[in-house]
PDB file of C-alpha atoms and ligand atoms in Angstrom:
ATOM      1  CA  VAL A   1     -86.893   1.800  14.891  1.00  0.00           C
ATOM      2  CA  ALA A   2     -86.081   2.657  18.500  1.00  0.00           C
ATOM      3  CA  GLN A   3     -89.678   3.870  18.868  1.00  0.00           C
ATOM      4  CA  ALA A   4     -90.849   0.436  17.752  1.00  0.00           C
ATOM      5  CA  GLY A   5     -88.891  -1.077  20.658  1.00  0.00           C
ATOM      6  CA  ALA A   6     -85.531  -1.936  19.137  1.00  0.00           C
ATOM      7  CA  ALA A   7     -82.353  -1.402  21.148  1.00  0.00           C
ATOM      8  CA  VAL A   8     -80.023   0.481  18.826  1.00  0.00           C
ATOM      9  CA  VAL A   9     -76.279   0.960  18.406  1.00  0.00           C
ATOM     10  CA  VAL A  10     -75.859   4.322  16.675  1.00  0.00           C
ATOM     11  CA  ASN A  11     -72.552   4.414  14.852  1.00  0.00           C
ATOM     12  CA  ASP A  12     -70.871   7.392  13.232  1.00  0.00           C
ATOM     13  CA  LEU A  13     -67.382   8.636  12.513  1.00  0.00           C
ATOM     14  CA  ASP A  14     -68.181  11.629  14.723  1.00  0.00           C
ATOM     15  CA  ARG A  15     -69.167  10.975  18.318  1.00  0.00           C
ATOM     16  CA  GLY A  16     -71.248  14.185  18.520  1.00  0.00           C
ATOM     17  CA  PRO A  17     -74.058  13.297  16.094  1.00  0.00           C
ATOM     18  CA  ALA A  18     -74.154   9.681  17.347  1.00  0.00           C
ATOM     19  CA  GLU A  19     -74.500  10.848  20.974  1.00  0.00           C
ATOM     20  CA  ALA A  20     -77.193  13.362  19.990  1.00  0.00           C
ATOM     21  CA  VAL A  21     -79.301  10.600  18.382  1.00  0.00           C
ATOM     22  CA  VAL A  22     -78.787   8.365  21.429  1.00  0.00           C
ATOM     23  CA  GLN A  23     -79.911  11.154  23.761  1.00  0.00           C
ATOM     24  CA  GLU A  24     -83.035  11.667  21.677  1.00  0.00           C
ATOM     25  CA  ILE A  25     -83.860   7.942  21.804  1.00  0.00           C
ATOM     26  CA  VAL A  26     -83.194   7.649  25.534  1.00  0.00           C
ATOM     27  CA  ALA A  27     -85.226  10.800  26.277  1.00  0.00           C
ATOM     28  CA  ALA A  28     -88.147   9.200  24.420  1.00  0.00           C
ATOM     29  CA  GLY A  29     -87.840   6.074  26.594  1.00  0.00           C
ATOM     30  CA  GLY A  30     -85.840   3.923  24.160  1.00  0.00           C
ATOM     31  CA  ARG A  31     -82.581   2.001  24.482  1.00  0.00           C
ATOM     32  CA  ALA A  32     -79.505   3.077  22.530  1.00  0.00           C
ATOM     33  CA  ILE A  33     -75.744   3.427  22.773  1.00  0.00           C
ATOM     34  CA  ALA A  34     -73.333   5.445  20.674  1.00  0.00           C
ATOM     35  CA  HIS A  35     -70.350   3.882  18.943  1.00  0.00           C
ATOM     36  CA  VAL A  36     -67.573   5.448  16.897  1.00  0.00           C
ATOM     37  CA  ALA A  37     -66.174   3.267  14.123  1.00  0.00           C
ATOM     38  CA  ASP A  38     -64.937   3.751  10.613  1.00  0.00           C
ATOM     39  CA  ILE A  39     -66.956   1.082   8.864  1.00  0.00           C
ATOM     40  CA  SER A  40     -64.572   1.002   5.922  1.00  0.00           C
ATOM     41  CA  VAL A  41     -62.008  -0.747   8.162  1.00  0.00           C
ATOM     42  CA  TRP A  42     -62.737  -4.477   8.585  1.00  0.00           C
ATOM     43  CA  PRO A  43     -61.731  -4.834  12.296  1.00  0.00           C
ATOM     44  CA  CYS A  44     -63.593  -1.620  13.201  1.00  0.00           C
ATOM     45  CA  ALA A  45     -66.758  -2.990  11.571  1.00  0.00           C
ATOM     46  CA  GLU A  46     -66.180  -6.251  13.444  1.00  0.00           C
ATOM     47  CA  GLU A  47     -65.936  -4.354  16.742  1.00  0.00           C
ATOM     48  CA  LEU A  48     -69.112  -2.428  15.955  1.00  0.00           C
ATOM     49  CA  ILE A  49     -71.130  -5.594  15.353  1.00  0.00           C
ATOM     50  CA  ALA A  50     -69.561  -7.274  18.404  1.00  0.00           C
ATOM     51  CA  ARG A  51     -70.534  -4.246  20.523  1.00  0.00           C
ATOM     52  CA  CYS A  52     -74.163  -4.762  19.532  1.00  0.00           C
ATOM     53  CA  ALA A  53     -74.009  -8.437  20.455  1.00  0.00           C
ATOM     54  CA  ASP A  54     -72.243  -7.672  23.767  1.00  0.00           C
ATOM     55  CA  GLU A  55     -74.612  -4.884  24.801  1.00  0.00           C
ATOM     56  CA  PHE A  56     -77.902  -6.281  23.567  1.00  0.00           C
ATOM     57  CA  GLY A  57     -77.318 -10.036  23.319  1.00  0.00           C
ATOM     58  CA  GLY A  58     -77.329 -10.283  19.525  1.00  0.00           C
ATOM     59  CA  ILE A  59     -78.126  -8.452  16.342  1.00  0.00           C
ATOM     60  CA  ASP A  60     -81.522  -8.696  14.651  1.00  0.00           C
ATOM     61  CA  GLY A  61     -81.111  -5.898  12.140  1.00  0.00           C
ATOM     62  CA  LEU A  62     -78.375  -3.950  10.387  1.00  0.00           C
ATOM     63  CA  VAL A  63     -78.919  -0.703   8.472  1.00  0.00           C
ATOM     64  CA  ASN A  64     -75.962   0.150   6.265  1.00  0.00           C
ATOM     65  CA  ASN A  65     -76.719   3.859   6.219  1.00  0.00           C
ATOM     66  CA  ALA A  66     -73.266   5.476   6.385  1.00  0.00           C
ATOM     67  CA  GLY A  67     -72.392   7.038   3.075  1.00  0.00           C
ATOM     68  CA  LEU A  68     -70.252   9.542   1.271  1.00  0.00           C
ATOM     69  CA  ALA A  69     -71.149  11.507  -1.837  1.00  0.00           C
ATOM     70  CA  GLY A  70     -68.913  13.535  -4.109  1.00  0.00           C
ATOM     71  CA  LEU A  71     -69.871  15.071  -7.406  1.00  0.00           C
ATOM     72  CA  ALA A  72     -67.685  15.324 -10.469  1.00  0.00           C
ATOM     73  CA  ARG A  73     -68.185  14.656 -14.127  1.00  0.00           C
ATOM     74  CA  LEU A  74     -65.805  12.131 -15.672  1.00  0.00           C
ATOM     75  CA  ASP A  75     -63.664  14.911 -17.152  1.00  0.00           C
ATOM     76  CA  GLU A  76     -63.459  16.658 -13.752  1.00  0.00           C
ATOM     77  CA  LEU A  77     -62.685  13.630 -11.537  1.00  0.00           C
ATOM     78  CA  ALA A  78     -59.560  13.772  -9.381  1.00  0.00           C
ATOM     79  CA  GLU A  79     -57.939  10.603  -8.089  1.00  0.00           C
ATOM     80  CA  SER A  80     -58.776  11.628  -4.539  1.00  0.00           C
ATOM     81  CA  ASP A  81     -62.515  11.706  -5.379  1.00  0.00           C
ATOM     82  CA  ILE A  82     -62.724   8.041  -6.175  1.00  0.00           C
ATOM     83  CA  ARG A  83     -61.597   5.720  -3.390  1.00  0.00           C
ATOM     84  CA  PRO A  84     -63.260   7.330  -0.347  1.00  0.00           C
ATOM     85  CA  MET A  85     -66.723   6.751  -1.835  1.00  0.00           C
ATOM     86  CA  ILE A  86     -65.875   3.166  -2.732  1.00  0.00           C
ATOM     87  CA  GLU A  87     -64.372   2.576   0.724  1.00  0.00           C
ATOM     88  CA  VAL A  88     -67.383   3.843   2.680  1.00  0.00           C
ATOM     89  CA  ASN A  89     -70.370   3.055   0.458  1.00  0.00           C
ATOM     90  CA  LEU A  90     -69.230  -0.279  -0.879  1.00  0.00           C
ATOM     91  CA  VAL A  91     -66.492  -1.725   1.340  1.00  0.00           C
ATOM     92  CA  GLY A  92     -68.169  -0.400   4.513  1.00  0.00           C
ATOM     93  CA  THR A  93     -71.448  -2.073   3.569  1.00  0.00           C
ATOM     94  CA  ILE A  94     -69.636  -5.342   2.911  1.00  0.00           C
ATOM     95  CA  ASN A  95     -67.620  -5.154   6.158  1.00  0.00           C
ATOM     96  CA  CYS A  96     -70.607  -4.581   8.441  1.00  0.00           C
ATOM     97  CA  SER A  97     -72.808  -7.088   6.631  1.00  0.00           C
ATOM     98  CA  ALA A  98     -70.179  -9.838   6.672  1.00  0.00           C
ATOM     99  CA  HIS A  99     -69.759  -9.568  10.445  1.00  0.00           C
ATOM    100  CA  ALA A 100     -73.490  -9.192  11.105  1.00  0.00           C
ATOM    101  CA  ALA A 101     -74.375 -12.153   8.865  1.00  0.00           C
ATOM    102  CA  ARG A 102     -72.163 -14.448  10.945  1.00  0.00           C
ATOM    103  CA  GLN A 103     -74.010 -13.445  14.135  1.00  0.00           C
ATOM    104  CA  MET A 104     -77.426 -13.568  12.450  1.00  0.00           C
ATOM    105  CA  ALA A 105     -76.799 -16.984  10.901  1.00  0.00           C
ATOM    106  CA  ARG A 106     -76.072 -18.395  14.365  1.00  0.00           C
ATOM    107  CA  ALA A 107     -79.430 -17.043  15.547  1.00  0.00           C
ATOM    108  CA  GLY A 108     -81.193 -18.236  12.377  1.00  0.00           C
ATOM    109  CA  ARG A 109     -82.759 -14.845  11.716  1.00  0.00           C
ATOM    110  CA  GLY A 110     -81.949 -11.282  10.800  1.00  0.00           C
ATOM    111  CA  SER A 111     -82.631  -8.440   8.416  1.00  0.00           C
ATOM    112  CA  ILE A 112     -80.015  -6.405   6.589  1.00  0.00           C
ATOM    113  CA  VAL A 113     -81.119  -3.125   5.049  1.00  0.00           C
ATOM    114  CA  ASN A 114     -78.685  -1.572   2.606  1.00  0.00           C
ATOM    115  CA  VAL A 115     -78.989   2.016   1.476  1.00  0.00           C
ATOM    116  CA  THR A 116     -78.775   2.706  -2.206  1.00  0.00           C
ATOM    117  CA  SER A 117     -79.774   5.677  -4.323  1.00  0.00           C
ATOM    118  CA  GLY A 118     -81.606   6.682  -7.473  1.00  0.00           C
ATOM    119  CA  ALA A 119     -78.122   7.597  -8.728  1.00  0.00           C
ATOM    120  CA  GLN A 120     -77.520   3.866  -9.271  1.00  0.00           C
ATOM    121  CA  MET A 121     -79.657   4.282 -12.410  1.00  0.00           C
ATOM    122  CA  GLY A 122     -77.254   6.898 -13.715  1.00  0.00           C
ATOM    123  CA  ALA A 123     -76.961  10.579 -12.864  1.00  0.00           C
ATOM    124  CA  PRO A 124     -74.664  13.231 -14.359  1.00  0.00           C
ATOM    125  CA  ALA A 125     -71.715  14.080 -12.072  1.00  0.00           C
ATOM    126  CA  MET A 126     -72.635  11.161  -9.801  1.00  0.00           C
ATOM    127  CA  SER A 127     -71.020   8.313 -11.699  1.00  0.00           C
ATOM    128  CA  VAL A 128     -68.721   7.058  -8.942  1.00  0.00           C
ATOM    129  CA  TYR A 129     -71.309   7.583  -6.205  1.00  0.00           C
ATOM    130  CA  GLY A 130     -73.949   5.929  -8.405  1.00  0.00           C
ATOM    131  CA  ALA A 131     -71.594   3.054  -9.190  1.00  0.00           C
ATOM    132  CA  THR A 132     -71.041   2.376  -5.483  1.00  0.00           C
ATOM    133  CA  LYS A 133     -74.811   2.351  -4.996  1.00  0.00           C
ATOM    134  CA  GLY A 134     -75.296   0.111  -8.036  1.00  0.00           C
ATOM    135  CA  ALA A 135     -72.777  -2.202  -6.426  1.00  0.00           C
ATOM    136  CA  VAL A 136     -74.779  -2.088  -3.198  1.00  0.00           C
ATOM    137  CA  ALA A 137     -77.853  -3.126  -5.212  1.00  0.00           C
ATOM    138  CA  SER A 138     -75.890  -6.060  -6.647  1.00  0.00           C
ATOM    139  CA  LEU A 139     -74.747  -7.060  -3.164  1.00  0.00           C
ATOM    140  CA  THR A 140     -78.380  -6.967  -2.059  1.00  0.00           C
ATOM    141  CA  TYR A 141     -79.473  -9.378  -4.803  1.00  0.00           C
ATOM    142  CA  SER A 142     -76.599 -11.826  -4.233  1.00  0.00           C
ATOM    143  CA  TRP A 143     -76.803 -11.793  -0.444  1.00  0.00           C
ATOM    144  CA  ALA A 144     -80.575 -12.310  -0.545  1.00  0.00           C
ATOM    145  CA  MET A 145     -80.008 -15.397  -2.708  1.00  0.00           C
ATOM    146  CA  GLU A 146     -77.080 -16.720  -0.652  1.00  0.00           C
ATOM    147  CA  LEU A 147     -78.743 -16.219   2.718  1.00  0.00           C
ATOM    148  CA  ARG A 148     -82.309 -17.232   1.890  1.00  0.00           C
ATOM    149  CA  GLU A 149     -81.891 -20.589   3.677  1.00  0.00           C
ATOM    150  CA  THR A 150     -80.377 -19.039   6.808  1.00  0.00           C
ATOM    151  CA  GLY A 151     -83.364 -16.918   7.820  1.00  0.00           C
ATOM    152  CA  ILE A 152     -81.528 -13.694   6.975  1.00  0.00           C
ATOM    153  CA  ARG A 153     -83.295 -11.279   4.628  1.00  0.00           C
ATOM    154  CA  VAL A 154     -81.461  -8.598   2.675  1.00  0.00           C
ATOM    155  CA  ASN A 155     -83.180  -5.598   1.109  1.00  0.00           C
ATOM    156  CA  ALA A 156     -82.285  -2.040   0.273  1.00  0.00           C
ATOM    157  CA  VAL A 157     -83.909   1.345   0.514  1.00  0.00           C
ATOM    158  CA  SER A 158     -83.422   4.219  -1.899  1.00  0.00           C
ATOM    159  CA  PRO A 159     -84.252   7.247   0.269  1.00  0.00           C
ATOM    160  CA  THR A 160     -84.714  10.944  -0.408  1.00  0.00           C
ATOM    161  CA  ALA A 161     -84.158  13.676   2.166  1.00  0.00           C
ATOM    162  CA  GLU A 162     -82.604  16.999   2.780  1.00  0.00           C
ATOM    163  CA  THR A 163     -79.450  16.142   4.713  1.00  0.00           C
ATOM    164  CA  ARG A 164     -75.799  17.193   4.880  1.00  0.00           C
ATOM    165  CA  MET A 165     -75.284  15.080   1.780  1.00  0.00           C
ATOM    166  CA  MET A 166     -77.623  17.359  -0.154  1.00  0.00           C
ATOM    167  CA  ASP A 167     -75.319  20.289   0.715  1.00  0.00           C
ATOM    168  CA  VAL A 168     -72.648  18.532  -1.346  1.00  0.00           C
ATOM    169  CA  VAL A 169     -75.010  18.447  -4.335  1.00  0.00           C
ATOM    170  CA  ALA A 170     -76.025  22.079  -3.849  1.00  0.00           C
ATOM    171  CA  ASP A 171     -72.371  23.188  -3.538  1.00  0.00           C
ATOM    172  CA  TYR A 172     -71.499  21.417  -6.772  1.00  0.00           C
ATOM    173  CA  GLN A 173     -74.423  23.001  -8.615  1.00  0.00           C
ATOM    174  CA  ARG A 174     -73.555  26.458  -7.253  1.00  0.00           C
ATOM    175  CA  GLY A 175     -69.885  25.930  -8.164  1.00  0.00           C
ATOM    176  CA  ARG A 176     -70.923  25.380 -11.755  1.00  0.00           C
ATOM    177  CA  GLY A 177     -73.036  28.525 -11.743  1.00  0.00           C
ATOM    178  CA  GLY A 178     -76.286  26.548 -11.800  1.00  0.00           C
ATOM    179  CA  ALA A 179     -79.275  27.184  -9.586  1.00  0.00           C
ATOM    180  CA  SER A 180     -79.202  24.853  -6.605  1.00  0.00           C
ATOM    181  CA  LYS A 181     -81.925  22.258  -6.868  1.00  0.00           C
ATOM    182  CA  GLY A 182     -80.595  20.798  -3.626  1.00  0.00           C
ATOM    183  CA  SER A 183     -83.776  21.008  -1.571  1.00  0.00           C
ATOM    184  CA  SER A 184     -84.696  17.331  -2.095  1.00  0.00           C
ATOM    185  CA  LYS A 185     -88.142  18.892  -1.911  1.00  0.00           C
ATOM    186  CA  SER A 186     -87.276  19.758   1.725  1.00  0.00           C
ATOM    187  CA  LEU A 187     -88.020  16.237   2.823  1.00  0.00           C
ATOM    188  CA  ALA A 188     -87.075  15.430   6.399  1.00  0.00           C
ATOM    189  CA  PRO A 189     -84.930  12.294   6.892  1.00  0.00           C
ATOM    190  CA  GLU A 190     -87.754  10.847   9.043  1.00  0.00           C
ATOM    191  CA  THR A 191     -89.964  10.478   5.947  1.00  0.00           C
ATOM    192  CA  ASN A 192     -87.780   7.496   5.022  1.00  0.00           C
ATOM    193  CA  THR A 193     -87.743   5.696   8.346  1.00  0.00           C
ATOM    194  CA  PRO A 194     -91.060   3.771   8.009  1.00  0.00           C
ATOM    195  CA  VAL A 195     -89.587   1.860   5.054  1.00  0.00           C
ATOM    196  CA  VAL A 196     -86.527   0.919   7.112  1.00  0.00           C
ATOM    197  CA  GLU A 197     -88.747  -0.043  10.035  1.00  0.00           C
ATOM    198  CA  TYR A 198     -90.895  -2.188   7.713  1.00  0.00           C
ATOM    199  CA  LEU A 199     -87.891  -3.966   6.197  1.00  0.00           C
ATOM    200  CA  LEU A 200     -86.365  -4.641   9.618  1.00  0.00           C
ATOM    201  CA  SER A 201     -89.601  -5.971  11.063  1.00  0.00           C
ATOM    202  CA  ASP A 202     -91.349  -9.309  10.680  1.00  0.00           C
ATOM    203  CA  PHE A 203     -94.057  -7.509   8.664  1.00  0.00           C
ATOM    204  CA  SER A 204     -91.698  -7.958   5.714  1.00  0.00           C
ATOM    205  CA  ALA A 205     -90.921 -11.610   6.511  1.00  0.00           C
ATOM    206  CA  LYS A 206     -91.528 -12.610   2.882  1.00  0.00           C
ATOM    207  CA  ILE A 207     -89.595  -9.732   1.325  1.00  0.00           C
ATOM    208  CA  THR A 208     -85.972 -10.247   0.371  1.00  0.00           C
ATOM    209  CA  GLY A 209     -83.693  -9.058  -2.444  1.00  0.00           C
ATOM    210  CA  GLN A 210     -85.836  -5.985  -3.083  1.00  0.00           C
ATOM    211  CA  ILE A 211     -84.990  -2.312  -3.434  1.00  0.00           C
ATOM    212  CA  VAL A 212     -87.640   0.017  -2.120  1.00  0.00           C
ATOM    213  CA  ARG A 213     -87.678   3.613  -3.299  1.00  0.00           C
ATOM    214  CA  ILE A 214     -89.274   6.245  -1.090  1.00  0.00           C
ATOM    215  CA  ASP A 215     -89.458   9.789  -2.335  1.00  0.00           C
ATOM    216  CA  GLY A 216     -91.827  11.720  -0.073  1.00  0.00           C
ATOM    217  CA  SER A 217     -95.325  10.617  -1.027  1.00  0.00           C
ATOM    218  CA  ARG A 218     -94.124   8.087  -3.619  1.00  0.00           C
ATOM    219  CA  LEU A 219     -93.291   4.482  -2.738  1.00  0.00           C
ATOM    220  CA  ALA A 220     -92.031   2.126  -5.444  1.00  0.00           C
ATOM    221  CA  LEU A 221     -89.908  -0.928  -6.123  1.00  0.00           C
ATOM    222  CA  PHE A 222     -86.846  -0.706  -8.334  1.00  0.00           C
ATOM    223  CA  ALA A 223     -86.869  -3.058 -11.291  1.00  0.00           C
ATOM    224  CA  HIS A 224     -84.268  -5.779 -11.018  1.00  0.00           C
ATOM    225  CA  PRO A 225     -81.763  -5.379 -13.853  1.00  0.00           C
ATOM    226  CA  GLY A 226     -82.203  -8.268 -16.241  1.00  0.00           C
ATOM    227  CA  VAL A 227     -82.162  -9.377 -19.812  1.00  0.00           C
ATOM    228  CA  LEU A 228     -84.858  -7.728 -21.927  1.00  0.00           C
ATOM    229  CA  LEU A 229     -87.081 -10.149 -23.771  1.00  0.00           C
ATOM    230  CA  PRO A 230     -87.438 -11.266 -26.458  1.00  0.00           C
ATOM    231  CA  ILE A 231     -83.861 -12.425 -27.058  1.00  0.00           C
ATOM    232  CA  VAL A 232     -82.733 -12.215 -30.682  1.00  0.00           C
ATOM    233  CA  LYS A 233     -81.088 -15.437 -31.804  1.00  0.00           C
ATOM    234  CA  ASN A 234     -78.496 -16.105 -34.458  1.00  0.00           C
ATOM    235  CA  PRO A 235     -76.180 -19.155 -34.548  1.00  0.00           C
ATOM    236  CA  GLN A 236     -73.124 -16.967 -35.295  1.00  0.00           C
ATOM    237  CA  TRP A 237     -73.311 -13.228 -34.683  1.00  0.00           C
ATOM    238  CA  THR A 238     -71.224 -11.018 -36.976  1.00  0.00           C
ATOM    239  CA  LEU A 239     -70.732  -7.268 -37.077  1.00  0.00           C
ATOM    240  CA  GLU A 240     -73.158  -7.154 -39.991  1.00  0.00           C
ATOM    241  CA  SER A 241     -75.885  -9.187 -38.298  1.00  0.00           C
ATOM    242  CA  ILE A 242     -75.486  -7.150 -35.070  1.00  0.00           C
ATOM    243  CA  ARG A 243     -75.903  -3.948 -37.084  1.00  0.00           C
ATOM    244  CA  GLU A 244     -78.957  -5.514 -38.671  1.00  0.00           C
ATOM    245  CA  ALA A 245     -80.395  -6.479 -35.269  1.00  0.00           C
ATOM    246  CA  PHE A 246     -79.944  -2.929 -33.942  1.00  0.00           C
ATOM    247  CA  ALA A 247     -81.611  -1.572 -37.046  1.00  0.00           C
ATOM    248  CA  HIS A 248     -84.637  -3.866 -36.695  1.00  0.00           C
ATOM    249  CA  ASP A 249     -85.255  -6.222 -33.733  1.00  0.00           C
ATOM    250  CA  LEU A 250     -83.519  -4.041 -31.122  1.00  0.00           C
ATOM    251  CA  GLU A 251     -84.577  -0.745 -32.670  1.00  0.00           C
ATOM    252  CA  GLY A 252     -86.550   1.406 -30.224  1.00  0.00           C
ATOM    253  CA  ARG A 253     -86.038  -1.087 -27.406  1.00  0.00           C
ATOM    254  CA  GLN A 254     -83.332   0.792 -25.481  1.00  0.00           C
ATOM    255  CA  LEU A 255     -84.503   1.853 -22.040  1.00  0.00           C
ATOM    256  CA  PRO A 256     -84.465   5.428 -20.727  1.00  0.00           C
ATOM    257  CA  LEU A 257     -81.449   6.333 -18.583  1.00  0.00           C
ATOM    258  CA  GLY A 258     -81.372   7.678 -15.071  1.00  0.00           C
ATOM    259  CA  LEU A 259     -84.170   8.616 -12.735  1.00  0.00           C
ATOM    260  CA  GLN A 260     -86.226   9.705 -15.732  1.00  0.00           C
ATOM    261  CA  CYS A 261     -88.219   6.493 -15.437  1.00  0.00           C
ATOM    262  CA  LEU A 262     -89.549   7.659 -12.052  1.00  0.00           C
ATOM    263  CA  GLU A 263     -91.271  10.527 -13.816  1.00  0.00           C
ATOM    264  CA  ILE A 264     -93.219   8.036 -15.905  1.00  0.00           C
ATOM    265  CA  SER A 265     -96.548   7.459 -14.271  1.00  0.00           C
ATOM    266  CA  SER A 266     -97.943   4.513 -16.193  1.00  0.00           C
ATOM    267  CA  ILE A 267     -96.882   1.572 -18.302  1.00  0.00           C
ATOM    268  CA  SER A 268     -98.378   3.212 -21.392  1.00  0.00           C
ATOM    269  CA  ASP A 269     -96.258   6.358 -20.794  1.00  0.00           C
ATOM    270  CA  TYR A 270     -93.285   4.038 -20.458  1.00  0.00           C
ATOM    271  CA  ALA A 271     -94.034   2.194 -23.677  1.00  0.00           C
ATOM    272  CA  SER A 272     -94.390   5.444 -25.581  1.00  0.00           C
ATOM    273  CA  GLN A 273     -90.928   6.729 -24.494  1.00  0.00           C
TER     274      GLN A 273
HETATM  275  N1  NAD B   1     -80.127  12.390   1.337  1.00  0.00           N
HETATM  276  C1  NAD B   1     -80.605  11.799   0.251  1.00  0.00           C
HETATM  277  O1  NAD B   1     -81.505  12.321  -0.482  1.00  0.00           O
HETATM  278  C2  NAD B   1     -80.076  10.470  -0.156  1.00  0.00           C
HETATM  279  C3  NAD B   1     -80.456   9.979  -1.395  1.00  0.00           C
HETATM  280  C4  NAD B   1     -80.025   8.722  -1.761  1.00  0.00           C
HETATM  281  C5  NAD B   1     -79.247   7.969  -0.900  1.00  0.00           C
HETATM  282  N2  NAD B   1     -78.861   8.484   0.300  1.00  0.00           N
HETATM  283  C6  NAD B   1     -78.042   7.632   1.168  1.00  0.00           C
HETATM  284  O2  NAD B   1     -78.555   7.691   2.477  1.00  0.00           O
HETATM  285  C7  NAD B   1     -77.504   7.429   3.419  1.00  0.00           C
HETATM  286  C8  NAD B   1     -77.489   8.502   4.480  1.00  0.00           C
HETATM  287  O3  NAD B   1     -77.080   9.719   3.865  1.00  0.00           O
HETATM  288  P1  NAD B   1     -77.484  11.166   4.369  1.00  0.00           P
HETATM  289  O4  NAD B   1     -78.220  11.833   3.280  1.00  0.00           O
HETATM  290  O5  NAD B   1     -78.109  11.078   5.736  1.00  0.00           O
HETATM  291  O6  NAD B   1     -76.052  11.832   4.413  1.00  0.00           O
HETATM  292  P2  NAD B   1     -75.196  12.405   5.633  1.00  0.00           P
HETATM  293  O7  NAD B   1     -73.940  12.883   5.012  1.00  0.00           O
HETATM  294  O8  NAD B   1     -76.017  13.348   6.423  1.00  0.00           O
HETATM  295  O9  NAD B   1     -74.943  11.117   6.521  1.00  0.00           O
HETATM  296  C9  NAD B   1     -73.966  10.154   6.219  1.00  0.00           C
HETATM  297  C10 NAD B   1     -73.344   9.704   7.511  1.00  0.00           C
HETATM  298  O10 NAD B   1     -72.378   8.672   7.238  1.00  0.00           O
HETATM  299  C11 NAD B   1     -71.311   8.869   8.157  1.00  0.00           C
HETATM  300  N3  NAD B   1     -70.092   8.240   7.655  1.00  0.00           N
HETATM  301  C12 NAD B   1     -69.352   8.603   6.565  1.00  0.00           C
HETATM  302  N4  NAD B   1     -68.263   7.821   6.448  1.00  0.00           N
HETATM  303  C13 NAD B   1     -68.300   6.940   7.473  1.00  0.00           C
HETATM  304  C14 NAD B   1     -67.468   5.866   7.893  1.00  0.00           C
HETATM  305  N5  NAD B   1     -66.354   5.556   7.207  1.00  0.00           N
HETATM  306  N6  NAD B   1     -67.804   5.180   8.998  1.00  0.00           N
HETATM  307  C15 NAD B   1     -68.920   5.485   9.692  1.00  0.00           C
HETATM  308  N7  NAD B   1     -69.775   6.479   9.342  1.00  0.00           N
HETATM  309  C16 NAD B   1     -69.470   7.195   8.248  1.00  0.00           C
HETATM  310  C17 NAD B   1     -71.169  10.389   8.236  1.00  0.00           C
HETATM  311  O11 NAD B   1     -70.424  10.771   9.380  1.00  0.00           O
HETATM  312  C18 NAD B   1     -72.617  10.836   8.249  1.00  0.00           C
HETATM  313  O12 NAD B   1     -73.126  10.932   9.565  1.00  0.00           O
HETATM  314  C19 NAD B   1     -76.212   7.362   2.591  1.00  0.00           C
HETATM  315  O13 NAD B   1     -75.882   6.010   2.347  1.00  0.00           O
HETATM  316  C20 NAD B   1     -76.589   8.048   1.295  1.00  0.00           C
HETATM  317  O14 NAD B   1     -75.791   7.634   0.223  1.00  0.00           O
HETATM  318  C21 NAD B   1     -79.256   9.715   0.690  1.00  0.00           C
END
């Protein structure tokens, strides 16, 4: 994004990594400043967005990239596993977006890019993480609808890369005696950035409310969750008639769970599942 000419505020909880990214951008001739804010705290998110406006005269794009992952199956979950993920992934995304949207609405333009995950479709040991990302998808749909008239677009990316977050997955797998899959096919984080750049830019002026999946060489759109057609009608549903519907009209119509659907390469494969 900085390479494409954007001036960037790089925010992180840790100053070190934020400064390192800024140095890289500046060394390559770009403009960037580091900021340290906990996005899960409303006034800190407000300060972060205000810093962008103060330093660069406004905010054209927001990437809600900060995230936290923890793995635990439902029967392993500890209370302390739950709230931090909700606070960062969900509340943090809301905090930054709410403050940015106010600035963007005044300018009559802007692009918000949320970061979700394939885990939103369901993934063992990633229920809470996946739920926060499913919530981020829901925010994306609602905000895109709410803000359509203001010139602000809202989309999301579902990235894949080998990062510190993948160490968490690998540690969990090792802890359970499984072989670590955690390579994320050794994909560098940069493989995801063209999607973010596209969604921030005017090239995607007509795109809003979409979730774009990038997984190395594969680019796809997530299906919007919706009601499956045809709808079965009955003036007064009873336990008996619901049982009947599941035995006939709804039989064989349940969709596959999880990322499994990404392994399906054609509609006919999908139909034969
Ligand atoms: N790596 C993948 O394959 C993958 C897959 C799907 C989704 N994602 C998503 O991509 C995004 C980036 O993840 P990553 O893989 O680079 O992980 P990462 O752990 O390397 O980076 C996450 C960053 O968020 C920062 N952060 C955490 N809490 C914060 C807070 N309260 N305030 C400010 N910053 C905070 C961390 O300091 C860290 O730098 C996340 O939203 C993650 O859920 C990653």
